[in-house]
Amino acid sequence: MNIPTINQKIQSHKDALLQHPLYEKVKTMDDLHQFLESHVYAVWDFMSLLKALQSKLTCTTTPWFASQNPETRYLINEIVLAEESDLTLDGKRLSHFEMYVEAMQSCGAQTSELETFLQNVIATNNVFIAIKQSNLHPKIKAFLDFTFRVIEEGKAHKIAAAFTFGREDLIPNMFTEILKSFQQNFPEADLSKLVYYFERHIELDADEHGPMAMQMISELCQEDEHKWKDVAEISILALEKRIGLWDAIEEKIVQKPELV
């Protein structure tokens, strides 16, 4: 098995994600806020997948020893550098998660639920308890629970599969077009940071992180068919959970209370 074979196996799930009815439901600023307030959890747990890979593929403890594969060590460190300390629109250094939260705040989306959730992760010292105790939609809980179950299992090739194939790189492109439409329809809203976040995501994924992540999968699996099988299974599950996240956001938008 190889990367093209994996892509073939997951194509129907990618198509379902790209053709999801959610995109046509984001029509008002309130709809956009609903989207951002749920999607931010996917931005956050992506960082956890990233750091889990760095922990597995490099040496993050002392005394330092060289990790086994210099190539995967380089690939993950390069991705971490940009994801954890990229340049913002106004020239400061932030992680992509922090950039996303700033963009939410600048366009009027709420971050209080997210802040409460993260405080509970710290207070409980157990992400699974925090997820269970939260008021999040069940499918958002399932999305997060899956991510951290994969991390907890500790298999680098499985974490890399969720990281690489579970996060569809066409989604930012699609939402950049939606945001540009919003800028025309809602000129009073400041979406500049949000547009910058998605455009930066597209730039890095297409030119650097996407190819690097694919190479990392190949390096981790080599000729081991069991690992390739695991990658295919985890990738499909990750995409199913992502579709579930989209379902949850669509449901929240459709069922939002009408103003009277």
Coordinates of C-alpha atoms in Angstrom, one line a residue:
M1 CA 0.0 0.0 0.0
N2 CA 1.1 3.6 -0.5
I3 CA -0.1 7.2 -0.5
P4 CA -2.1 7.0 -3.8
T5 CA -3.8 3.9 -2.5
I6 CA -4.8 5.6 0.7
N7 CA -6.1 8.6 -1.2
Q8 CA -8.2 6.3 -3.3
K9 CA -9.7 4.5 -0.3
I10 CA -10.7 7.8 1.4
Q11 CA -11.9 9.6 -1.7
S12 CA -15.6 9.0 -1.1
H13 CA -15.3 10.4 2.4
K14 CA -13.4 13.5 1.1
D15 CA -16.2 14.0 -1.5
A16 CA -18.8 13.8 1.2
L17 CA -17.0 16.4 3.2
L18 CA -16.5 18.7 0.3
Q19 CA -20.1 18.3 -0.8
H20 CA -21.6 18.8 2.7
P21 CA -24.7 21.0 2.8
L22 CA -23.1 23.1 5.6
Y23 CA -21.4 25.4 3.2
E24 CA -24.7 26.7 1.7
K25 CA -26.1 27.2 5.2
V26 CA -23.6 29.9 6.3
K27 CA -25.5 32.9 5.0
T28 CA -25.5 35.5 7.9
M29 CA -22.9 36.8 10.4
D30 CA -24.7 34.8 13.1
D31 CA -24.3 31.7 10.9
L32 CA -20.6 32.5 10.6
H33 CA -20.3 32.9 14.3
Q34 CA -22.0 29.5 14.9
F35 CA -19.5 28.0 12.5
L36 CA -16.4 29.6 14.1
E37 CA -17.5 28.8 17.7
S38 CA -17.6 25.1 16.8
H39 CA -14.9 24.7 14.3
V40 CA -12.3 26.3 16.7
Y41 CA -12.2 22.9 18.5
A42 CA -10.8 21.3 15.4
V43 CA -8.2 24.0 15.2
W44 CA -7.3 23.3 18.9
D45 CA -7.1 19.6 18.8
F46 CA -5.1 19.7 15.6
M47 CA -2.3 21.4 17.7
S48 CA -2.5 18.4 20.1
L49 CA -2.0 16.0 17.2
L50 CA 1.0 18.0 16.1
K51 CA 2.6 18.1 19.5
A52 CA 1.9 14.4 20.0
L53 CA 3.8 13.7 16.8
Q54 CA 6.7 16.0 17.9
S55 CA 6.9 14.1 21.1
K56 CA 7.0 10.7 19.3
L57 CA 9.3 11.7 16.5
T58 CA 11.8 14.0 18.2
C59 CA 13.5 14.1 21.6
T60 CA 11.6 16.5 23.9
T61 CA 13.1 15.3 27.1
T62 CA 16.4 15.6 28.9
P63 CA 19.0 14.2 28.7
W64 CA 18.8 14.7 24.9
F65 CA 19.3 11.8 22.5
A66 CA 19.0 11.8 18.7
S67 CA 15.7 10.4 17.6
Q68 CA 15.6 7.3 15.4
N69 CA 14.7 8.9 12.0
P70 CA 16.4 12.3 11.1
E71 CA 14.0 12.8 8.2
T72 CA 10.8 12.6 10.2
R73 CA 12.5 14.6 12.9
Y74 CA 13.1 17.4 10.4
L75 CA 9.6 17.2 8.9
I76 CA 7.7 17.5 12.1
N77 CA 9.9 20.2 13.6
E78 CA 9.4 22.3 10.4
I79 CA 5.6 21.9 10.7
V80 CA 5.7 22.8 14.4
L81 CA 7.7 25.9 13.8
A82 CA 5.0 27.5 11.6
E83 CA 1.9 26.1 13.3
E84 CA 3.1 27.1 16.8
S85 CA 4.8 30.4 16.1
D86 CA 3.7 31.8 12.7
L87 CA 3.5 35.5 11.8
T88 CA 0.1 37.1 12.2
L89 CA -1.4 39.7 9.9
D90 CA 0.0 42.5 12.1
G91 CA 3.5 40.9 12.4
K92 CA 3.6 39.3 15.8
R93 CA 4.2 35.6 16.6
L94 CA 1.3 33.4 17.5
S95 CA 0.2 29.8 17.1
H96 CA -2.5 29.2 14.4
F97 CA -5.0 28.4 17.2
E98 CA -4.3 31.8 18.9
M99 CA -4.6 33.5 15.5
Y100 CA -8.0 31.8 15.0
V101 CA -9.3 32.9 18.4
E102 CA -8.1 36.5 17.7
A103 CA -9.9 36.4 14.3
M104 CA -13.1 35.1 16.1
Q105 CA -13.0 38.0 18.5
S106 CA -12.3 40.6 15.8
C107 CA -15.5 39.6 13.9
G108 CA -17.7 39.3 17.0
A109 CA -17.8 35.5 17.6
Q110 CA -18.0 34.4 21.2
T111 CA -15.0 32.6 22.8
S112 CA -16.4 32.2 26.4
E113 CA -17.5 28.6 25.9
L114 CA -14.1 27.7 24.5
E115 CA -12.3 29.4 27.4
T116 CA -14.5 27.5 29.9
F117 CA -13.8 24.2 28.2
L118 CA -10.0 24.8 28.2
Q119 CA -10.0 25.9 31.8
N120 CA -11.8 22.6 32.6
V121 CA -9.2 20.6 30.7
I122 CA -6.6 22.2 33.0
A123 CA -8.7 21.8 36.2
T124 CA -9.5 18.2 35.6
N125 CA -6.1 17.3 34.1
N126 CA -8.0 14.9 32.0
V127 CA -9.2 15.9 28.5
F128 CA -11.7 13.0 28.3
I129 CA -13.4 14.1 31.5
A130 CA -13.5 17.7 30.2
I131 CA -15.0 16.6 26.9
K132 CA -17.7 14.6 28.7
Q133 CA -18.5 17.4 31.2
S134 CA -18.8 20.0 28.5
N135 CA -22.0 21.3 26.9
L136 CA -20.7 20.7 23.4
H137 CA -22.8 19.0 20.7
P138 CA -22.5 15.2 21.0
K139 CA -20.8 15.0 17.6
I140 CA -18.3 17.6 18.5
K141 CA -17.6 15.6 21.7
A142 CA -17.1 12.5 19.5
F143 CA -14.8 14.4 17.2
L144 CA -12.6 15.5 20.1
D145 CA -12.7 12.1 21.9
F146 CA -11.5 10.3 18.7
T147 CA -8.5 12.7 18.4
F148 CA -7.4 12.1 21.9
R149 CA -8.0 8.4 21.8
V150 CA -5.6 8.2 18.9
I151 CA -3.1 10.3 20.7
E152 CA -3.5 8.2 23.9
E153 CA -2.8 5.0 22.0
G154 CA 0.6 6.4 21.2
K155 CA 1.2 4.9 17.7
A156 CA 3.1 7.5 15.6
H157 CA 1.8 6.3 12.3
K158 CA -1.9 6.4 13.5
I159 CA -1.4 9.9 14.9
A160 CA 0.2 11.0 11.6
A161 CA -2.8 9.5 9.7
A162 CA -5.3 11.5 11.7
F163 CA -3.1 14.6 11.3
T164 CA -2.5 14.2 7.5
F165 CA -5.6 12.7 6.0
G166 CA -8.2 13.7 8.7
R167 CA -7.8 17.4 8.0
E168 CA -8.9 18.1 4.5
D169 CA -6.8 20.8 2.9
L170 CA -9.5 21.9 0.4
I171 CA -11.7 23.1 3.2
P172 CA -9.7 26.3 3.9
N173 CA -9.9 27.2 0.2
M174 CA -13.6 26.8 0.2
F175 CA -14.1 28.9 3.2
T176 CA -11.8 31.6 1.9
E177 CA -14.2 32.1 -1.0
I178 CA -17.2 32.2 1.5
L179 CA -15.4 34.8 3.6
K180 CA -14.6 37.0 0.6
S181 CA -18.3 36.9 -0.2
F182 CA -19.1 37.9 3.4
Q183 CA -16.7 40.8 3.1
Q184 CA -18.8 42.1 0.3
N185 CA -22.2 41.4 1.9
F186 CA -21.2 42.6 5.4
P187 CA -18.6 45.3 4.9
E188 CA -19.0 46.5 8.5
A189 CA -17.6 43.2 9.8
D190 CA -13.8 42.9 10.3
L191 CA -12.9 39.6 8.6
S192 CA -9.4 40.5 7.7
K193 CA -7.8 38.3 10.3
L194 CA -10.0 35.4 9.5
V195 CA -9.3 35.6 5.7
Y196 CA -5.6 35.9 6.6
Y197 CA -5.8 32.7 8.7
F198 CA -7.4 30.6 6.0
E199 CA -5.1 32.0 3.2
R200 CA -2.1 31.3 5.4
H201 CA -3.4 27.8 6.0
I202 CA -3.8 27.2 2.2
E203 CA -0.4 28.5 1.5
L204 CA 1.4 26.3 4.0
D205 CA -0.6 23.2 3.3
A206 CA -0.2 23.3 -0.4
D207 CA 3.4 24.4 -0.6
E208 CA 5.0 22.9 2.5
H209 CA 3.0 21.0 5.2
G210 CA 0.9 18.8 2.9
P211 CA 3.9 17.3 1.0
M212 CA 5.9 17.1 4.3
A213 CA 3.0 15.2 6.0
M214 CA 2.7 12.8 3.1
Q215 CA 6.4 12.1 3.3
M216 CA 6.2 11.6 7.0
I217 CA 3.5 8.9 6.5
S218 CA 5.7 7.1 4.0
E219 CA 8.7 7.3 6.3
L220 CA 6.7 5.9 9.2
C221 CA 5.1 3.1 7.3
Q222 CA 7.9 2.1 4.9
E223 CA 7.0 -1.4 3.7
D224 CA 4.9 -2.4 6.7
E225 CA 1.5 -3.4 5.3
H226 CA 0.0 -3.5 8.8
K227 CA 0.9 0.1 9.4
W228 CA -0.5 1.1 6.0
K229 CA -3.7 -0.7 6.8
D230 CA -3.9 1.2 10.1
V231 CA -3.3 4.5 8.3
A232 CA -6.2 3.7 5.9
E233 CA -8.6 2.8 8.8
I234 CA -7.7 5.8 11.0
S235 CA -7.9 8.2 8.0
I236 CA -11.5 7.0 7.2
L237 CA -12.5 7.3 10.9
A238 CA -11.0 10.7 11.1
L239 CA -12.9 11.9 8.1
E240 CA -16.1 10.4 9.4
K241 CA -15.7 12.3 12.6
R242 CA -15.0 15.5 10.6
I243 CA -18.2 14.9 8.7
G244 CA -19.9 14.5 12.1
L245 CA -18.5 17.9 13.1
W246 CA -19.9 19.5 10.0
D247 CA -23.3 17.8 10.7
A248 CA -23.2 19.3 14.2
I249 CA -22.4 22.8 13.0
E250 CA -25.1 22.6 10.3
E251 CA -27.6 21.5 13.0
K252 CA -26.7 24.4 15.2
I253 CA -27.1 26.9 12.4
V254 CA -30.5 25.4 11.2
Q255 CA -31.8 25.2 14.8
K256 CA -30.6 28.6 16.0
P257 CA -33.4 30.6 17.7
E258 CA -35.1 33.2 15.5
L259 CA -35.0 36.8 16.5
V260 CA -38.4 38.2 17.4

